[in-house]
């Protein structure tokens, strides 16, 4: 697995270059589409990631695809670099980093929420508004249901976790009672 710092180095350089050229969104979308193509086409993924196939042969395969894909020059060159360096199998991770950079550029904060039950639209909107007012940023919520939770929610913003679950509250009470 590629480290996030390595992925971020590759993607940051690409993001900066695409920004200078004014085609960040196009390049990002094309890379995501190519990543989805690789995920959907097992033979293609095997051919481009197989260490026994030479980088030159992989580039030939990719160039044949380019005739149909018509990728932007920046996206094409980036994928060629990944193929040459043997990192094309990490494209999905790099696309996730690209998404993070795009959100950051737009001032959007990605928040992952785990709840005991599915939130309805009103609850989700209220939560989004509260997070936006407390952070001063537009919030993009990704909600999941965690059947292990008794109640409440757990929010993850970047590497910070805010645990407002009933499980956590009960553990704190148990800890306080144990201290007395």
Coordinates of N, CA, C and O in Angstrom, one line a residue:
X1 N 0.9 -1.2 0.0 CA 0.0 0.0 0.0 C 0.9 1.2 0.0 O 1.9 1.3 0.7
X2 N 0.6 2.2 -0.8 CA 1.3 3.4 -0.9 C 1.0 4.3 0.3 O -0.2 4.3 0.8
X3 N 2.0 5.0 0.8 CA 1.7 5.8 2.0 C 1.0 7.0 1.5 O 1.1 7.5 0.4
X4 N 0.2 7.6 2.4 CA -0.6 8.8 2.0 C 0.4 10.0 1.7 O 0.0 10.8 0.9
X5 N 1.5 10.0 2.4 CA 2.5 11.1 2.1 C 3.1 11.0 0.7 O 3.2 12.0 0.0
X6 N 3.3 9.8 0.2 CA 3.8 9.6 -1.2 C 2.7 9.9 -2.1 O 2.9 10.7 -3.1
X7 N 1.5 9.5 -1.9 CA 0.3 9.8 -2.7 C 0.1 11.3 -2.8 O -0.1 11.9 -3.9
X8 N 0.3 11.9 -1.7 CA 0.1 13.4 -1.6 C 1.1 14.1 -2.4 O 0.8 15.1 -3.0
X9 N 2.4 13.6 -2.4 CA 3.4 14.3 -3.1 C 3.1 14.2 -4.6 O 3.2 15.2 -5.3
X10 N 2.8 13.1 -5.1 CA 2.4 12.9 -6.5 C 1.3 13.8 -6.9 O 1.3 14.5 -7.9
X11 N 0.2 13.7 -6.1 CA -1.0 14.4 -6.4 C -0.9 15.9 -6.2 O -1.5 16.7 -7.0
X12 N -0.1 16.4 -5.2 CA 0.0 17.8 -5.0 C 0.7 18.5 -6.2 O 0.3 19.5 -6.7
X13 N 1.7 17.8 -6.7 CA 2.4 18.3 -7.9 C 1.4 18.4 -9.1 O 1.4 19.4 -9.8
X14 N 0.7 17.3 -9.3 CA -0.3 17.3 -10.4 C -1.4 18.4 -10.2 O -1.7 19.1 -11.1
X15 N -1.9 18.5 -9.0 CA -2.9 19.5 -8.7 C -2.5 20.9 -9.0 O -3.2 21.7 -9.5
X16 N -1.2 21.2 -8.6 CA -0.6 22.5 -8.8 C -0.5 22.8 -10.3 O -0.9 23.8 -10.8
X17 N 0.0 21.8 -11.0 CA 0.2 22.0 -12.5 C -1.2 22.1 -13.2 O -1.3 23.0 -14.0
X18 N -2.1 21.3 -12.8 CA -3.5 21.4 -13.4 C -4.1 22.8 -13.1 O -4.8 23.3 -13.9
X19 N -3.8 23.3 -11.9 CA -4.3 24.6 -11.5 C -3.8 25.7 -12.3 O -4.5 26.6 -12.7
X20 N -2.5 25.6 -12.6 CA -1.8 26.6 -13.4 C -2.4 26.6 -14.9 O -2.5 27.6 -15.5
X21 N -2.8 25.4 -15.3 CA -3.4 25.2 -16.6 C -4.9 25.4 -16.7 O -5.5 25.5 -17.7
X22 N -5.5 25.6 -15.5 CA -6.9 25.8 -15.4 C -7.8 24.6 -15.7 O -8.9 24.7 -16.1
X23 N -7.2 23.4 -15.5 CA -8.0 22.2 -15.8 C -8.0 21.2 -14.7 O -8.0 20.0 -14.9
X24 N -8.0 21.6 -13.5 CA -8.0 20.7 -12.3 C -9.2 19.8 -12.3 O -9.0 18.6 -12.1
X25 N -10.4 20.3 -12.6 CA -11.6 19.5 -12.5 C -11.6 18.5 -13.6 O -11.9 17.3 -13.4
X26 N -11.2 18.8 -14.8 CA -11.1 17.9 -15.9 C -10.1 16.8 -15.7 O -10.4 15.6 -15.8
X27 N -8.9 17.1 -15.2 CA -7.9 16.1 -14.9 C -8.4 15.2 -13.8 O -8.2 14.0 -13.9
X28 N -8.9 15.8 -12.7 CA -9.4 15.0 -11.6 C -10.5 14.0 -12.1 O -10.4 12.8 -11.8
X29 N -11.4 14.5 -12.9 CA -12.5 13.6 -13.4 C -11.9 12.5 -14.3 O -12.4 11.4 -14.2
X30 N -11.0 12.8 -15.1 CA -10.4 11.8 -16.1 C -9.7 10.8 -15.3 O -9.7 9.6 -15.6
X31 N -8.9 11.2 -14.3 CA -8.2 10.2 -13.5 C -9.2 9.3 -12.7 O -8.9 8.1 -12.6
X32 N -10.3 9.8 -12.2 CA -11.3 9.0 -11.5 C -11.9 8.0 -12.5 O -12.1 6.9 -12.2
X33 N -12.2 8.5 -13.7 CA -12.8 7.6 -14.7 C -11.8 6.5 -15.1 O -12.2 5.4 -15.2
X34 N -10.5 6.8 -15.2 CA -9.6 5.8 -15.5 C -9.4 4.8 -14.4 O -9.3 3.6 -14.6
X35 N -9.5 5.3 -13.2 CA -9.4 4.4 -12.0 C -10.6 3.5 -12.0 O -10.5 2.3 -11.7
X36 N -11.8 4.0 -12.3 CA -13.0 3.2 -12.3 C -12.9 2.2 -13.5 O -13.3 1.0 -13.3
X37 N -12.3 2.6 -14.6 CA -12.1 1.7 -15.7 C -11.2 0.5 -15.3 O -11.5 -0.7 -15.5
X38 N -10.1 0.8 -14.6 CA -9.2 -0.2 -14.1 C -9.9 -1.2 -13.1 O -9.7 -2.4 -13.1
X39 N -10.7 -0.6 -12.2 CA -11.5 -1.4 -11.3 C -12.5 -2.3 -11.9 O -12.7 -3.4 -11.5
X40 N -13.0 -1.9 -13.0 CA -14.0 -2.6 -13.7 C -13.5 -3.6 -14.8 O -14.1 -4.6 -15.1
X41 N -12.3 -3.4 -15.2 CA -11.7 -4.2 -16.2 C -10.5 -5.0 -15.6 O -9.3 -4.4 -15.6
X42 N -10.7 -6.1 -15.1 CA -9.7 -6.9 -14.4 C -8.4 -7.2 -15.3 O -7.3 -7.1 -14.8
X43 N -8.6 -7.5 -16.6 CA -7.5 -7.8 -17.5 C -6.6 -6.5 -17.6 O -5.4 -6.6 -17.7
X44 N -7.3 -5.4 -17.8 CA -6.5 -4.1 -17.9 C -5.7 -3.9 -16.6 O -4.5 -3.5 -16.7
X45 N -6.3 -4.0 -15.5 CA -5.6 -3.8 -14.2 C -4.4 -4.7 -14.1 O -3.4 -4.3 -13.7
X46 N -4.7 -6.0 -14.4 CA -3.6 -7.0 -14.4 C -2.4 -6.6 -15.3 O -1.2 -6.7 -14.9
X47 N -2.8 -6.2 -16.5 CA -1.7 -5.8 -17.5 C -0.9 -4.6 -17.0 O 0.3 -4.6 -17.2
X48 N -1.6 -3.6 -16.4 CA -0.9 -2.4 -16.1 C -0.2 -2.5 -14.7 O 0.7 -1.6 -14.4
X49 N -0.5 -3.5 -13.9 CA 0.1 -3.6 -12.6 C 1.0 -4.8 -12.4 O 1.7 -4.9 -11.4
X50 N 1.0 -5.7 -13.4 CA 1.9 -6.9 -13.3 C 3.3 -6.5 -13.4 O 3.8 -5.9 -14.4
X51 N 4.1 -6.9 -12.3 CA 5.5 -6.5 -12.3 C 6.4 -7.2 -13.4 O 7.5 -6.8 -13.7
X52 N 5.8 -8.3 -13.9 CA 6.6 -9.1 -14.9 C 6.5 -8.5 -16.3 O 7.2 -8.8 -17.2
X53 N 5.5 -7.6 -16.5 CA 5.4 -6.9 -17.8 C 6.2 -5.6 -17.7 O 6.1 -4.8 -16.8
X54 N 7.0 -5.4 -18.7 CA 7.9 -4.2 -18.8 C 7.1 -2.9 -18.8 O 6.0 -2.9 -19.4
X55 N 7.6 -1.9 -18.2 CA 7.0 -0.6 -18.3 C 6.7 -0.1 -19.8 O 5.7 0.5 -20.1
X56 N 7.7 -0.5 -20.7 CA 7.5 -0.1 -22.1 C 6.2 -0.8 -22.6 O 5.5 -0.1 -23.4
X57 N 6.0 -2.0 -22.3 CA 4.9 -2.8 -22.8 C 3.6 -2.2 -22.2 O 2.6 -2.0 -22.9
X58 N 3.7 -1.9 -20.9 CA 2.5 -1.3 -20.3 C 2.1 0.1 -20.9 O 1.0 0.4 -21.1
X59 N 3.2 0.9 -21.3 CA 2.9 2.1 -21.9 C 2.3 1.9 -23.3 O 1.4 2.7 -23.7
X60 N 2.7 0.9 -24.0 CA 2.1 0.6 -25.3 C 0.6 0.3 -25.2 O -0.2 0.7 -25.9
X61 N 0.3 -0.5 -24.1 CA -1.1 -0.8 -23.9 C -1.9 0.4 -23.6 O -3.0 0.7 -24.1
X62 N -1.3 1.3 -22.7 CA -1.9 2.5 -22.3 C -2.1 3.5 -23.5 O -3.2 4.1 -23.7
X63 N -1.1 3.5 -24.4 CA -1.2 4.4 -25.6 C -2.3 3.9 -26.5 O -3.0 4.8 -27.1
X64 N -2.5 2.6 -26.6 CA -3.7 2.1 -27.4 C -5.0 2.6 -26.8 O -5.9 2.9 -27.5
X65 N -5.1 2.5 -25.5 CA -6.3 3.0 -24.8 C -6.5 4.5 -25.0 O -7.7 4.9 -25.1
X66 N -5.4 5.2 -25.0 CA -5.5 6.7 -25.1 C -6.2 7.1 -26.4 O -6.9 8.1 -26.5
X67 N -6.1 6.3 -27.5 CA -6.7 6.6 -28.7 C -8.3 6.7 -28.6 O -8.9 7.5 -29.2
X68 N -8.8 5.8 -27.7 CA -10.2 5.9 -27.4 C -10.6 6.8 -26.3 O -11.7 7.5 -26.3
X69 N -9.7 6.9 -25.3 CA -10.1 7.7 -24.1 C -9.9 9.2 -24.4 O -10.7 10.0 -23.8
X70 N -9.0 9.6 -25.2 CA -8.7 11.0 -25.5 C -8.5 11.8 -24.2 O -9.2 12.8 -24.0
X71 N -7.6 11.4 -23.3 CA -7.4 12.0 -22.1 C -6.7 13.4 -22.3 O -5.9 13.5 -23.3
X72 N -6.9 14.3 -21.4 CA -6.2 15.6 -21.4 C -4.7 15.3 -21.3 O -4.3 14.3 -20.7
X73 N -3.9 16.1 -21.9 CA -2.4 15.9 -21.9 C -1.9 15.7 -20.5 O -1.0 14.9 -20.2
X74 N -2.4 16.6 -19.5 CA -1.9 16.5 -18.2 C -2.2 15.1 -17.5 O -1.4 14.5 -16.9
X75 N -3.5 14.7 -17.7 CA -3.9 13.4 -17.1 C -3.1 12.3 -17.8 O -2.7 11.4 -17.1
X76 N -3.0 12.4 -19.1 CA -2.2 11.3 -19.8 C -0.8 11.2 -19.3 O -0.3 10.1 -19.1
X77 N -0.1 12.4 -19.2 CA 1.3 12.4 -18.8 C 1.4 11.9 -17.4 O 2.4 11.2 -17.0
X78 N 0.5 12.2 -16.5 CA 0.5 11.7 -15.1 C 0.3 10.2 -15.1 O 1.1 9.5 -14.4
X79 N -0.6 9.7 -15.9 CA -0.8 8.2 -15.9 C 0.4 7.5 -16.5 O 0.8 6.5 -16.0
X80 N 1.1 8.1 -17.5 CA 2.3 7.6 -18.0 C 3.4 7.5 -16.9 O 4.1 6.5 -16.8
X81 N 3.5 8.6 -16.2 CA 4.5 8.6 -15.1 C 4.2 7.5 -14.1 O 5.1 6.8 -13.6
X82 N 2.9 7.3 -13.7 CA 2.6 6.3 -12.7 C 2.9 4.9 -13.3 O 3.4 4.0 -12.6
X83 N 2.7 4.7 -14.6 CA 3.0 3.4 -15.2 C 4.5 3.2 -15.2 O 4.9 2.1 -14.8
X84 N 5.2 4.2 -15.6 CA 6.7 4.0 -15.6 C 7.3 3.8 -14.2 O 8.2 3.0 -14.1
X85 N 6.7 4.4 -13.2 CA 7.2 4.3 -11.8 C 6.6 3.1 -11.1 O 6.9 2.8 -9.9
X86 N 5.7 2.3 -11.8 CA 5.1 1.2 -11.1 C 4.1 1.6 -10.0 O 3.9 0.8 -9.0
X87 N 3.4 2.7 -10.2 CA 2.5 3.2 -9.1 C 1.1 3.3 -9.6 O 0.2 3.8 -8.9
X88 N 0.8 2.8 -10.8 CA -0.6 3.0 -11.3 C -1.6 2.2 -10.5 O -2.8 2.5 -10.4
X89 N -1.1 1.2 -9.8 CA -2.0 0.4 -8.9 C -2.5 1.2 -7.7 O -3.4 0.8 -6.9
X90 N -1.9 2.4 -7.5 CA -2.3 3.2 -6.3 C -3.1 4.4 -6.8 O -3.3 5.4 -6.0
X91 N -3.6 4.4 -8.0 CA -4.4 5.5 -8.6 C -5.6 5.8 -7.7 O -6.0 6.9 -7.5
X92 N -6.3 4.7 -7.2 CA -7.5 5.0 -6.5 C -7.2 5.8 -5.2 O -7.9 6.7 -4.9
X93 N -6.1 5.5 -4.5 CA -5.7 6.2 -3.3 C -5.4 7.7 -3.7 O -5.7 8.6 -3.1
X94 N -4.7 7.8 -4.9 CA -4.3 9.2 -5.3 C -5.6 10.0 -5.7 O -5.6 11.2 -5.4
X95 N -6.6 9.3 -6.2 CA -7.9 10.0 -6.5 C -8.5 10.5 -5.2 O -9.1 11.6 -5.2
X96 N -8.4 9.7 -4.2 CA -9.0 10.1 -2.9 C -8.2 11.4 -2.4 O -8.9 12.3 -1.9
X97 N -6.9 11.4 -2.5 CA -6.1 12.6 -2.1 C -6.5 13.8 -3.0 O -6.6 14.9 -2.5
X98 N -6.7 13.5 -4.3 CA -7.2 14.6 -5.2 C -8.5 15.2 -4.7 O -8.7 16.4 -4.7
X99 N -9.4 14.3 -4.3 CA -10.7 14.8 -3.8 C -10.5 15.7 -2.6 O -11.1 16.7 -2.4
X100 N -9.6 15.2 -1.7 CA -9.3 16.0 -0.5 C -8.8 17.4 -0.8 O -9.2 18.4 -0.3
X101 N -7.8 17.4 -1.8 CA -7.3 18.7 -2.2 C -8.3 19.6 -2.9 O -8.3 20.8 -2.6
X102 N -9.2 19.0 -3.6 CA -10.3 19.8 -4.3 C -11.2 20.4 -3.3 O -11.6 21.5 -3.3
X103 N -11.6 19.6 -2.3 CA -12.4 20.1 -1.2 C -11.7 21.2 -0.4 O -12.3 22.2 -0.1
X104 N -10.5 21.0 -0.2 CA -9.7 22.0 0.6 C -9.6 23.3 -0.2 O -9.8 24.4 0.3
X105 N -9.4 23.2 -1.5 CA -9.4 24.4 -2.4 C -10.7 25.1 -2.4 O -10.8 26.4 -2.4
X106 N -11.8 24.4 -2.3 CA -13.1 25.0 -2.3 C -13.6 25.4 -0.9 O -14.7 25.9 -0.7
X107 N -12.8 25.1 0.1 CA -13.1 25.4 1.5 C -14.2 24.5 2.1 O -15.0 24.9 2.9
X108 N -14.2 23.3 1.6 CA -15.2 22.3 2.1 C -14.5 21.3 3.0 O -13.4 20.8 2.8
X109 N -15.2 21.1 4.1 CA -14.7 20.1 5.2 C -15.4 18.8 5.0 O -16.6 18.8 5.1
X110 N -14.7 17.7 4.9 CA -15.3 16.4 4.8 C -15.4 15.8 6.2 O -14.4 15.8 7.0
X111 N -16.6 15.4 6.5 CA -16.9 14.9 7.9 C -17.6 13.6 7.7 O -18.6 13.4 7.0
X112 N -17.0 12.5 8.4 CA -17.6 11.2 8.4 C -18.4 11.0 9.7 O -17.8 11.2 10.8
X113 N -19.6 10.7 9.6 CA -20.5 10.5 10.7 C -20.9 9.0 10.8 O -21.4 8.5 9.8
X114 N -20.8 8.4 12.0 CA -21.3 7.1 12.2 C -22.4 7.2 13.3 O -22.2 7.9 14.3
X115 N -23.5 6.7 13.0 CA -24.7 6.8 13.9 C -25.2 5.4 14.2 O -25.0 4.4 13.4
X116 N -26.0 5.3 15.3 CA -26.6 4.0 15.6 C -27.8 3.7 14.7 O -28.1 2.5 14.4
X117 N -28.5 4.8 14.2 CA -29.6 4.6 13.3 C -29.4 5.6 12.1 O -28.7 6.6 12.3
X118 N -30.1 5.3 11.0 CA -30.0 6.2 9.9 C -30.6 7.6 10.2 O -31.7 7.7 10.8
X119 N -29.9 8.6 9.8 CA -30.4 10.0 10.1 C -31.4 10.3 9.0 O -31.2 10.0 7.8
X120 N -32.5 11.0 9.3 CA -33.4 11.5 8.3 C -32.8 12.8 7.8 O -31.8 13.3 8.3
X121 N -33.5 13.4 6.7 CA -32.9 14.6 6.1 C -32.9 15.7 7.0 O -31.9 16.5 7.0
X122 N -33.9 15.9 7.9 CA -33.9 17.0 8.8 C -32.7 16.9 9.8 O -32.0 17.9 10.1
X123 N -32.5 15.7 10.4 CA -31.4 15.5 11.3 C -30.0 15.7 10.6 O -29.2 16.4 11.2
X124 N -29.9 15.3 9.4 CA -28.7 15.4 8.7 C -28.4 16.9 8.4 O -27.3 17.4 8.6
X125 N -29.4 17.6 8.0 CA -29.3 19.1 7.7 C -29.0 19.9 9.0 O -28.1 20.8 8.9
X126 N -29.6 19.5 10.1 CA -29.3 20.2 11.3 C -27.9 20.0 11.8 O -27.2 20.9 12.2
X127 N -27.4 18.7 11.6 CA -26.0 18.4 12.0 C -25.1 19.1 11.1 O -24.1 19.7 11.5
X128 N -25.3 19.2 9.8 CA -24.5 19.9 8.8 C -24.4 21.4 9.2 O -23.3 22.0 9.2
X129 N -25.6 22.0 9.5 CA -25.6 23.4 9.9 C -24.8 23.7 11.1 O -24.1 24.7 11.2
X130 N -24.9 22.8 12.1 CA -24.2 23.0 13.4 C -22.7 22.9 13.1 O -21.9 23.7 13.7
X131 N -22.3 21.9 12.3 CA -20.9 21.7 12.0 C -20.3 22.9 11.2 O -19.2 23.4 11.5
X132 N -21.1 23.4 10.3 CA -20.7 24.6 9.5 C -20.6 25.8 10.4 O -19.6 26.6 10.2
X133 N -21.5 26.0 11.3 CA -21.4 27.2 12.2 C -20.2 27.1 13.1 O -19.6 28.1 13.4
X134 N -19.9 25.9 13.6 CA -18.8 25.7 14.5 C -17.4 25.7 13.8 O -16.4 26.1 14.4
X135 N -17.4 25.3 12.6 CA -16.1 25.2 11.9 C -15.8 26.4 11.0 O -14.7 26.7 10.6
X136 N -16.9 27.1 10.6 CA -16.8 28.2 9.6 C -16.5 27.8 8.2 O -16.1 28.6 7.4
X137 N -16.8 26.5 7.9 CA -16.6 26.0 6.6 C -17.8 25.3 6.1 O -18.6 24.8 6.9
X138 N -17.9 25.1 4.8 CA -19.0 24.3 4.2 C -18.6 22.9 4.5 O -17.5 22.5 4.4
X139 N -19.6 22.1 4.9 CA -19.4 20.7 5.4 C -20.0 19.7 4.4 O -21.2 19.9 4.0
X140 N -19.2 18.7 4.0 CA -19.7 17.6 3.2 C -19.8 16.4 4.1 O -18.8 15.9 4.6
X141 N -21.0 15.9 4.4 CA -21.2 14.8 5.3 C -21.2 13.5 4.6 O -21.8 13.4 3.5
X142 N -20.6 12.5 5.2 CA -20.7 11.1 4.7 C -21.2 10.3 5.9 O -20.5 10.2 6.9
X143 N -22.4 9.9 5.9 CA -23.0 9.2 7.0 C -23.0 7.7 6.8 O -23.3 7.2 5.7
X144 N -22.8 7.0 7.9 CA -22.9 5.5 7.9 C -23.6 5.1 9.2 O -23.5 5.8 10.2
X145 N -24.2 4.0 9.1 CA -24.9 3.4 10.3 C -23.9 2.3 10.8 O -23.5 1.4 10.1
X146 N -23.6 2.4 12.1 CA -22.8 1.5 12.8 C -23.7 0.7 13.8 O -24.0 1.3 14.9
X147 N -24.1 -0.5 13.5 CA -25.0 -1.2 14.4 C -24.4 -1.5 15.8 O -25.1 -1.9 16.7
X148 N -23.1 -1.3 15.9 CA -22.4 -1.6 17.2 C -22.7 -0.4 18.2 O -22.6 -0.6 19.4
X149 N -23.1 0.8 17.7 CA -23.3 1.9 18.6 C -24.7 1.7 19.2 O -25.7 1.3 18.5
X150 N -24.8 2.1 20.5 CA -26.1 2.0 21.2 C -26.9 3.3 20.9 O -28.2 3.2 20.8
X151 N -26.3 4.4 20.7 CA -26.9 5.6 20.4 C -25.9 6.7 20.2 O -24.7 6.5 20.4
X152 N -26.4 7.9 19.8 CA -25.5 9.0 19.6 C -24.7 8.9 18.3 O -25.2 8.2 17.3
X153 N -23.6 9.6 18.2 CA -22.8 9.6 16.9 C -21.3 9.7 17.2 O -20.9 10.2 18.2
X154 N -20.6 9.4 16.2 CA -19.1 9.5 16.2 C -18.8 10.3 14.9 O -19.2 9.9 13.8
X155 N -18.1 11.4 15.1 CA -17.7 12.3 13.9 C -16.2 12.2 13.7 O -15.4 12.3 14.7
X156 N -15.8 12.0 12.5 CA -14.4 12.0 12.1 C -14.1 13.2 11.2 O -14.7 13.2 10.1
X157 N -13.3 14.1 11.6 CA -12.9 15.2 10.7 C -11.4 15.1 10.6 O -10.6 15.3 11.5
X158 N -10.9 14.6 9.4 CA -9.5 14.4 9.2 C -9.1 13.2 10.1 O -9.7 12.2 10.1
X159 N -8.1 13.5 10.9 CA -7.6 12.5 11.8 C -8.2 12.6 13.2 O -7.8 11.9 14.1
X160 N -9.1 13.6 13.4 CA -9.7 13.9 14.7 C -11.0 13.2 14.8 O -11.8 13.3 13.9
X161 N -11.2 12.5 15.9 CA -12.5 11.8 16.2 C -13.2 12.4 17.4 O -12.6 12.7 18.4
X162 N -14.5 12.8 17.2 CA -15.3 13.3 18.2 C -16.3 12.3 18.5 O -17.2 12.0 17.7
X163 N -16.2 11.7 19.7 CA -17.1 10.6 20.1 C -18.2 11.0 21.0 O -18.0 11.3 22.2
X164 N -19.4 11.2 20.5 CA -20.6 11.6 21.2 C -21.5 10.4 21.3 O -22.7 10.6 21.5
X165 N -21.0 9.2 21.2 CA -21.8 8.0 21.3 C -22.2 7.7 22.7 O -21.5 8.0 23.7
X166 N -23.4 7.0 22.8 CA -23.8 6.6 24.1 C -22.8 5.6 24.7 O -22.6 5.6 25.9
X167 N -22.2 4.8 23.9 CA -21.2 3.8 24.4 C -20.1 4.6 25.1 O -19.6 4.2 26.2
X168 N -19.6 5.7 24.5 CA -18.5 6.4 25.0 C -18.9 7.1 26.4 O -18.2 7.1 27.3
X169 N -20.2 7.6 26.4 CA -20.7 8.3 27.6 C -20.8 7.3 28.7 O -20.4 7.6 29.9
X170 N -21.3 6.1 28.4 CA -21.4 5.0 29.5 C -20.0 4.6 30.0 O -19.8 4.4 31.2
X171 N -19.0 4.5 29.1 CA -17.6 4.2 29.5 C -17.1 5.3 30.4 O -16.4 4.9 31.4
X172 N -17.3 6.5 30.1 CA -16.9 7.6 31.0 C -17.5 7.5 32.3 O -16.8 7.7 33.4
X173 N -18.8 7.3 32.4 CA -19.5 7.1 33.7 C -18.9 6.0 34.5 O -18.6 6.1 35.7
X174 N -18.7 4.8 33.8 CA -18.1 3.7 34.4 C -16.7 4.0 35.0 O -16.4 3.6 36.1
X175 N -16.0 4.7 34.2 CA -14.6 5.1 34.7 C -14.7 6.0 35.9 O -13.9 5.8 36.9
X176 N -15.6 7.0 35.9 CA -15.7 7.9 37.0 C -16.2 7.1 38.3 O -15.7 7.4 39.4
X177 N -17.1 6.2 38.1 CA -17.6 5.4 39.2 C -16.5 4.5 39.8 O -16.4 4.3 41.0
X178 N -15.6 4.0 38.9 CA -14.5 3.2 39.3 C -13.5 3.9 40.1 O -12.8 3.4 40.9
X179 N -13.4 5.3 39.9 CA -12.4 6.1 40.6 C -12.8 6.4 42.0 O -12.0 6.8 42.8
X180 N -14.1 6.4 42.2 CA -14.7 6.8 43.6 C -14.6 5.7 44.6 O -14.4 4.5 44.4

